[in-house]
Short mmCIF file of C-alpha atoms in Angstrom, two decimals:
data_model
loop_
_atom_site.label_atom_id
_atom_site.label_comp_id
_atom_site.label_asym_id
_atom_site.label_seq_id
_atom_site.Cartn_x
_atom_site.Cartn_y
_atom_site.Cartn_z
CA MET A 281 -34.76 -9.04 -24.84
CA TYR A 282 -35.99 -11.22 -22.10
CA HIS A 283 -36.11 -8.49 -19.40
CA ASN A 284 -34.83 -5.08 -19.26
CA PRO A 285 -33.60 -4.69 -15.65
CA VAL A 286 -34.84 -1.61 -13.70
CA LEU A 287 -32.35 0.64 -11.85
CA LEU A 288 -29.52 -1.61 -12.83
CA LYS A 289 -26.56 0.69 -11.94
CA GLU A 290 -28.27 2.15 -8.86
CA SER A 291 -29.08 -1.13 -7.39
CA VAL A 292 -25.80 -2.94 -7.94
CA ASP A 293 -23.78 0.17 -6.76
CA ALA A 294 -25.68 -0.04 -3.58
CA LEU A 295 -25.39 -3.92 -3.33
CA VAL A 296 -21.79 -4.74 -3.86
CA THR A 297 -19.58 -3.38 -1.16
CA ASN A 298 -17.11 -6.35 -1.06
CA PRO A 299 -15.84 -7.71 -4.51
CA ASP A 300 -14.75 -10.90 -2.60
CA GLY A 301 -18.14 -11.38 -1.03
CA VAL A 302 -21.17 -13.59 -1.51
CA TYR A 303 -24.28 -12.29 -3.10
CA VAL A 304 -27.77 -13.32 -3.94
CA ASP A 305 -30.00 -12.20 -6.74
CA CYS A 306 -33.50 -13.36 -5.55
CA THR A 307 -35.03 -12.81 -9.01
CA PHE A 308 -32.72 -13.89 -11.83
CA GLY A 309 -35.12 -13.68 -14.75
CA GLY A 310 -33.06 -12.73 -17.82
CA GLY A 311 -29.96 -12.32 -15.81
CA GLY A 312 -29.41 -8.60 -16.23
CA HIS A 313 -28.78 -7.66 -12.55
CA SER A 314 -26.83 -11.04 -12.08
CA ARG A 315 -24.59 -10.19 -14.98
CA GLU A 316 -23.89 -6.55 -13.47
CA ILE A 317 -23.26 -8.09 -9.96
CA LEU A 318 -20.75 -10.61 -11.48
CA SER A 319 -18.87 -7.59 -13.35
CA ARG A 320 -18.23 -6.06 -9.91
CA LEU A 321 -16.87 -9.34 -8.21
CA SER A 322 -13.37 -10.58 -8.00
CA GLU A 323 -12.30 -14.16 -8.85
CA LYS A 324 -13.03 -14.97 -5.07
CA GLY A 325 -16.58 -13.54 -5.32
CA ARG A 326 -19.73 -15.78 -5.65
CA LEU A 327 -23.28 -15.20 -6.87
CA PHE A 328 -26.30 -17.26 -6.21
CA SER A 329 -29.37 -16.32 -8.32
CA PHE A 330 -32.98 -17.73 -7.69
CA ASP A 331 -35.71 -18.23 -10.13
CA GLN A 332 -38.65 -20.61 -9.95
CA ASP A 333 -39.66 -20.01 -13.64
CA LEU A 334 -38.33 -22.76 -15.97
CA ASP A 335 -37.95 -20.23 -18.74
CA ALA A 336 -35.33 -18.43 -16.88
CA LEU A 337 -33.18 -21.41 -16.63
CA LYS A 338 -32.42 -20.87 -20.39
CA ASN A 339 -30.45 -17.59 -19.45
CA ALA A 340 -28.03 -19.38 -17.00
CA ILE A 341 -24.64 -17.78 -16.98
CA ASP A 342 -21.44 -19.62 -17.89
CA ASP A 343 -19.16 -18.53 -15.02
CA PRO A 344 -17.60 -20.58 -12.24
CA ARG A 345 -18.63 -17.85 -9.67
CA PHE A 346 -22.27 -18.26 -10.50
CA THR A 347 -24.97 -20.70 -9.32
CA LEU A 348 -28.64 -20.67 -10.53
CA VAL A 349 -30.96 -21.93 -7.93
CA ASN A 350 -34.33 -23.21 -9.53
CA GLN A 351 -36.44 -22.29 -6.45
CA ASN A 352 -38.84 -19.75 -5.17
CA PHE A 353 -36.93 -17.27 -3.09
CA ARG A 354 -39.11 -18.15 -0.11
CA PHE A 355 -36.67 -21.04 0.32
CA LEU A 356 -33.68 -18.59 0.50
CA GLU A 357 -32.28 -19.63 3.77
CA ASN A 358 -32.35 -23.51 3.48
CA SER A 359 -31.17 -23.36 -0.17
CA MET A 360 -28.10 -21.31 0.82
CA LEU A 361 -27.46 -23.69 3.78
CA ALA A 362 -27.65 -26.63 1.17
CA TYR A 363 -24.62 -24.92 -0.63
CA GLY A 364 -22.85 -24.54 2.65
CA ILE A 365 -23.44 -20.59 2.89
CA SER A 366 -24.77 -19.42 6.19
CA HIS A 367 -24.06 -15.60 5.74
CA VAL A 368 -23.96 -13.42 2.66
CA ASP A 369 -22.79 -9.78 1.93
CA GLY A 370 -25.73 -8.68 -0.07
CA ILE A 371 -29.07 -9.71 -1.26
CA LEU A 372 -31.17 -8.14 -4.36
CA ALA A 373 -34.85 -8.60 -5.09
CA ASP A 374 -36.35 -7.06 -8.27
CA LEU A 375 -40.02 -8.07 -7.51
CA GLY A 376 -42.92 -8.49 -9.77
CA VAL A 377 -43.31 -9.96 -13.21
CA SER A 378 -40.65 -9.97 -15.69
CA SER A 379 -41.02 -8.36 -19.08
CA HIS A 380 -40.74 -12.03 -20.69
CA GLN A 381 -43.66 -13.18 -18.61
CA PHE A 382 -45.83 -10.28 -19.58
CA ASP A 383 -44.97 -10.63 -23.19
CA GLU A 384 -45.59 -14.44 -23.42
CA ALA A 385 -49.26 -14.27 -24.08
CA GLU A 386 -50.16 -17.63 -23.15
CA ARG A 387 -49.01 -17.07 -19.49
CA GLY A 388 -52.01 -14.91 -18.95
CA PHE A 389 -50.27 -12.04 -17.04
CA SER A 390 -51.07 -9.44 -19.67
CA THR A 391 -54.34 -7.44 -19.93
CA ARG A 392 -53.66 -6.82 -23.50
CA SER A 393 -53.95 -10.48 -24.74
CA ASN A 394 -56.53 -13.14 -24.83
CA ALA A 395 -55.03 -16.09 -23.12
CA PRO A 396 -55.94 -19.04 -20.70
CA LEU A 397 -56.39 -17.74 -17.05
CA ASP A 398 -53.00 -18.85 -15.77
CA MET A 399 -50.75 -16.37 -14.15
CA ARG A 400 -48.39 -18.89 -12.59
CA MET A 401 -44.71 -17.80 -12.18
CA ASN A 402 -44.07 -21.52 -11.40
CA VAL A 403 -45.84 -23.65 -14.10
CA MET A 404 -45.51 -26.80 -11.97
CA GLN A 405 -47.77 -25.52 -9.30
CA GLY A 406 -51.32 -26.53 -9.21
CA LEU A 407 -53.19 -23.28 -8.27
CA ASP A 408 -53.70 -20.96 -11.39
CA ALA A 409 -55.99 -18.08 -12.03
CA LYS A 410 -58.73 -20.23 -13.64
CA LYS A 411 -59.17 -22.23 -10.44
CA ILE A 412 -59.47 -19.00 -8.43
CA ILE A 413 -62.09 -17.42 -10.60
CA ASN A 414 -64.03 -20.51 -11.04
CA ASP A 415 -63.84 -22.35 -7.62
CA TYR A 416 -63.11 -19.60 -4.86
CA GLU A 417 -66.20 -18.60 -2.63
CA GLU A 418 -67.65 -15.22 -3.34
CA GLU A 419 -66.47 -13.81 0.01
CA ASP A 420 -62.84 -14.97 -0.76
CA LEU A 421 -62.96 -13.36 -4.29
CA ALA A 422 -64.04 -10.20 -2.73
CA ASN A 423 -61.40 -10.20 -0.17
CA ILE A 424 -58.76 -10.72 -2.94
CA PHE A 425 -59.87 -7.93 -4.99
CA TYR A 426 -60.11 -5.64 -1.89
CA GLN A 427 -56.89 -6.51 -0.35
CA TYR A 428 -54.59 -7.21 -3.28
CA GLY A 429 -56.21 -5.03 -6.04
CA GLU A 430 -57.42 -2.26 -3.67
CA LEU A 431 -60.72 -2.17 -5.51
CA ARG A 432 -63.63 -0.54 -3.63
CA GLU A 433 -66.14 -2.27 -5.58
CA SER A 434 -64.70 -5.62 -4.68
CA ARG A 435 -68.00 -7.26 -3.50
CA LYS A 436 -69.91 -6.38 -6.68
CA LEU A 437 -66.98 -7.89 -8.82
CA ALA A 438 -67.01 -11.01 -6.96
CA ARG A 439 -70.74 -11.40 -6.98
CA GLU A 440 -70.89 -10.85 -10.77
CA ILE A 441 -68.09 -13.60 -11.32
CA VAL A 442 -69.99 -16.13 -9.24
CA HIS A 443 -73.24 -15.19 -10.98
CA HIS A 444 -71.70 -15.77 -14.34
CA ARG A 445 -69.87 -18.94 -13.70
CA LYS A 446 -73.11 -20.69 -12.63
CA THR A 447 -73.97 -21.09 -16.39
CA LYS A 448 -70.57 -20.85 -18.14
CA LYS A 449 -67.10 -21.26 -16.89
CA ILE A 450 -64.57 -18.37 -17.01
CA ASN A 451 -61.75 -19.86 -19.03
CA THR A 452 -59.72 -16.91 -20.51
CA THR A 453 -58.56 -13.36 -19.65
CA GLU A 454 -60.96 -12.17 -22.32
CA ASP A 455 -63.81 -14.05 -20.81
CA LEU A 456 -62.98 -12.29 -17.54
CA LYS A 457 -62.61 -8.71 -19.06
CA ASN A 458 -65.97 -9.24 -20.97
CA LEU A 459 -67.80 -9.44 -17.52
CA PHE A 460 -66.80 -5.86 -16.82
CA SER A 461 -67.12 -4.40 -20.29
CA TYR A 462 -69.42 -1.75 -18.78
CA ILE A 463 -66.43 -0.06 -17.18
CA PRO A 464 -65.96 3.29 -18.87
CA ALA A 465 -63.14 3.28 -21.56
CA PHE A 466 -61.00 5.78 -19.76
CA LYS A 467 -61.01 3.82 -16.59
CA GLN A 468 -60.40 0.33 -18.10
CA ASN A 469 -56.57 0.22 -18.13
CA LYS A 470 -56.26 0.86 -14.47
CA PHE A 471 -59.30 -1.18 -13.54
CA PHE A 472 -58.06 -4.25 -15.21
CA ALA A 473 -54.49 -3.88 -14.12
CA GLN A 474 -55.81 -3.90 -10.45
CA VAL A 475 -57.98 -7.04 -11.14
CA PHE A 476 -55.15 -8.84 -12.85
CA GLN A 477 -52.69 -7.86 -10.00
CA ALA A 478 -55.06 -9.05 -7.29
CA ILE A 479 -55.48 -12.50 -8.98
CA ARG A 480 -51.77 -12.83 -9.73
CA ILE A 481 -50.84 -12.04 -6.20
CA GLU A 482 -53.15 -14.74 -4.98
CA VAL A 483 -52.09 -17.33 -7.42
CA ASN A 484 -48.29 -16.80 -6.59
CA GLN A 485 -48.75 -15.93 -2.92
CA GLU A 486 -46.56 -12.88 -3.57
CA LEU A 487 -46.93 -10.97 -0.28
CA GLU A 488 -46.58 -13.97 1.97
CA VAL A 489 -43.50 -15.01 -0.14
CA LEU A 490 -42.12 -11.59 0.26
CA LYS A 491 -42.47 -11.56 3.84
CA GLU A 492 -40.62 -14.85 4.29
CA MET A 493 -37.89 -13.75 2.06
CA LEU A 494 -37.36 -10.48 4.07
CA VAL A 495 -37.26 -12.24 7.44
CA GLN A 496 -34.72 -14.78 6.00
CA SER A 497 -32.65 -12.03 4.42
CA TYR A 498 -32.07 -10.45 7.84
CA LYS A 499 -31.06 -13.82 9.14
CA ILE A 500 -28.50 -14.73 6.61
CA LEU A 501 -27.08 -11.06 6.01
CA LYS A 502 -23.78 -10.23 7.62
CA VAL A 503 -23.67 -7.25 9.93
CA GLU A 504 -23.23 -4.25 7.40
CA GLY A 505 -24.66 -6.56 4.55
CA ARG A 506 -26.90 -4.74 2.21
CA LEU A 507 -30.53 -5.57 1.31
CA VAL A 508 -31.79 -4.01 -2.04
CA VAL A 509 -35.46 -4.33 -2.93
CA ILE A 510 -37.05 -2.98 -6.10
CA SER A 511 -40.96 -3.08 -5.87
CA TYR A 512 -43.66 -2.04 -8.28
CA HIS A 513 -46.79 -1.37 -6.40
CA SER A 514 -47.75 -0.05 -2.95
CA LEU A 515 -48.65 -3.42 -1.23
CA GLU A 516 -45.02 -4.60 -1.90
CA ASP A 517 -43.40 -1.23 -1.06
CA ARG A 518 -45.24 -0.91 2.09
CA LEU A 519 -44.15 -4.17 3.44
CA VAL A 520 -40.57 -3.62 2.44
CA LYS A 521 -40.44 -0.07 3.95
CA ARG A 522 -41.81 -1.19 7.17
CA PHE A 523 -39.48 -4.12 7.49
CA LEU A 524 -36.48 -2.03 6.94
CA LYS A 525 -37.62 0.47 9.46
CA ASN A 526 -38.26 -1.86 12.39
CA GLY A 527 -38.08 -5.54 11.20
CA MET A 528 -41.93 -5.91 11.43
CA PHE A 529 -44.80 -5.96 9.06
CA GLU A 530 -47.35 -4.97 11.47
CA GLY A 531 -47.91 -3.82 15.03
CA GLU A 532 -45.50 -1.72 16.99
CA PRO A 533 -41.96 -2.50 18.04
CA GLN A 534 -40.99 -2.65 21.72
CA ARG A 535 -39.56 0.59 22.87
CA ASP A 536 -37.38 1.27 25.90
CA ILE A 537 -38.14 3.86 28.57
CA TYR A 538 -36.94 6.56 26.39
CA GLY A 539 -39.25 5.64 23.42
CA ASN A 540 -36.47 4.19 21.28
CA TYR A 541 -36.65 0.84 19.62
CA ALA A 542 -33.92 -1.55 18.21
CA LYS A 543 -33.74 -0.91 14.50
CA ALA A 544 -33.04 -3.95 12.00
CA PHE A 545 -31.50 -1.82 9.30
CA GLU A 546 -30.05 1.60 8.67
CA LEU A 547 -31.55 3.06 5.53
CA LEU A 548 -29.15 4.30 2.97
CA LYS A 549 -31.70 6.86 1.84
CA THR A 550 -34.80 7.86 3.74
CA LYS A 551 -37.01 8.10 0.63
CA ALA A 552 -37.44 5.43 -2.02
CA ILE A 553 -35.21 5.77 -5.13
CA ILE A 554 -37.02 5.76 -8.33
CA PRO A 555 -35.80 5.72 -12.05
CA ASP A 556 -35.06 9.01 -13.84
CA ASP A 557 -37.19 10.21 -16.85
CA LYS A 558 -34.61 8.87 -19.28
CA GLU A 559 -35.03 5.25 -17.96
CA ILE A 560 -38.74 5.57 -17.97
CA GLU A 561 -38.81 6.74 -21.48
CA GLU A 562 -36.59 3.80 -22.54
CA ASN A 563 -38.47 1.32 -20.29
CA SER A 564 -42.13 2.14 -19.54
CA ARG A 565 -42.29 -0.80 -16.91
CA ALA A 566 -39.89 1.21 -14.78
CA ARG A 567 -42.45 4.01 -14.27
CA SER A 568 -43.76 2.31 -10.99
CA ALA A 569 -40.63 1.14 -9.55
CA LYS A 570 -39.44 2.03 -6.09
CA MET A 571 -36.12 0.91 -4.69
CA ARG A 572 -35.23 0.85 -0.99
CA ILE A 573 -31.81 -0.16 0.42
CA GLY A 574 -30.95 -1.08 4.06
CA THR A 575 -27.75 -2.03 5.79
CA LYS A 576 -28.12 -4.70 8.50
CA LEU A 577 -27.23 -3.27 11.95
#
């Protein structure tokens, strides 16, 4: 299986409110969510799905209501306008790395396999993990590990990388892991997951791309249209939660004399929706998933 979609029924139940409407799946992948969305649409309904990964194009759905857009979802608004669509009824984004991308060892996403330092979701782009590890300044590396990996020892990690690469390039995931072989065995899984997450976010500009998509989603959603976002780590979830609350990522919204501010969305549920034990047992990658749903006001 290319990718086992997380919170499949729950997400599409929340998303599709008008069977005749126009919907967007920002992260097509294996097409699991897209197929479920199409099953809820009438002959008049339309679905546009985005994916920048060339591998995902092999999963295109043969359905006249379906259009697969080979683009990063940061180009959501302009891409939809190119198809003559200015407003949509719902947008779904299942963030993060697909099962397929993790399982394809040569992509370099997984901590379990020895592979070239790559981590590009779009293999056509120039920046990859190898360039970041071997070319970035020490301070920039430290900032990446601290901000995107939430690693308190970020400066030490960056210093060790810079020291090592003076004599030998760091080319593979195993080269990188060997630098930190002193990490106690019981801490290694979490530690390397944080290191790889930090590098991957920088390679793909994931948080900036997410912000751009959220802002554009608000612009093209119809009033009462639904935005459904499934995230897999606290950095993503924090941005989504804040944006759904007040349409901002930082700072405080402007309030009236009574202390109220204009809301961007009405939350369907105040707390994030998480997979149940059965789904986590069947799909371990669902363990960290959090889904938030907003209705545009």
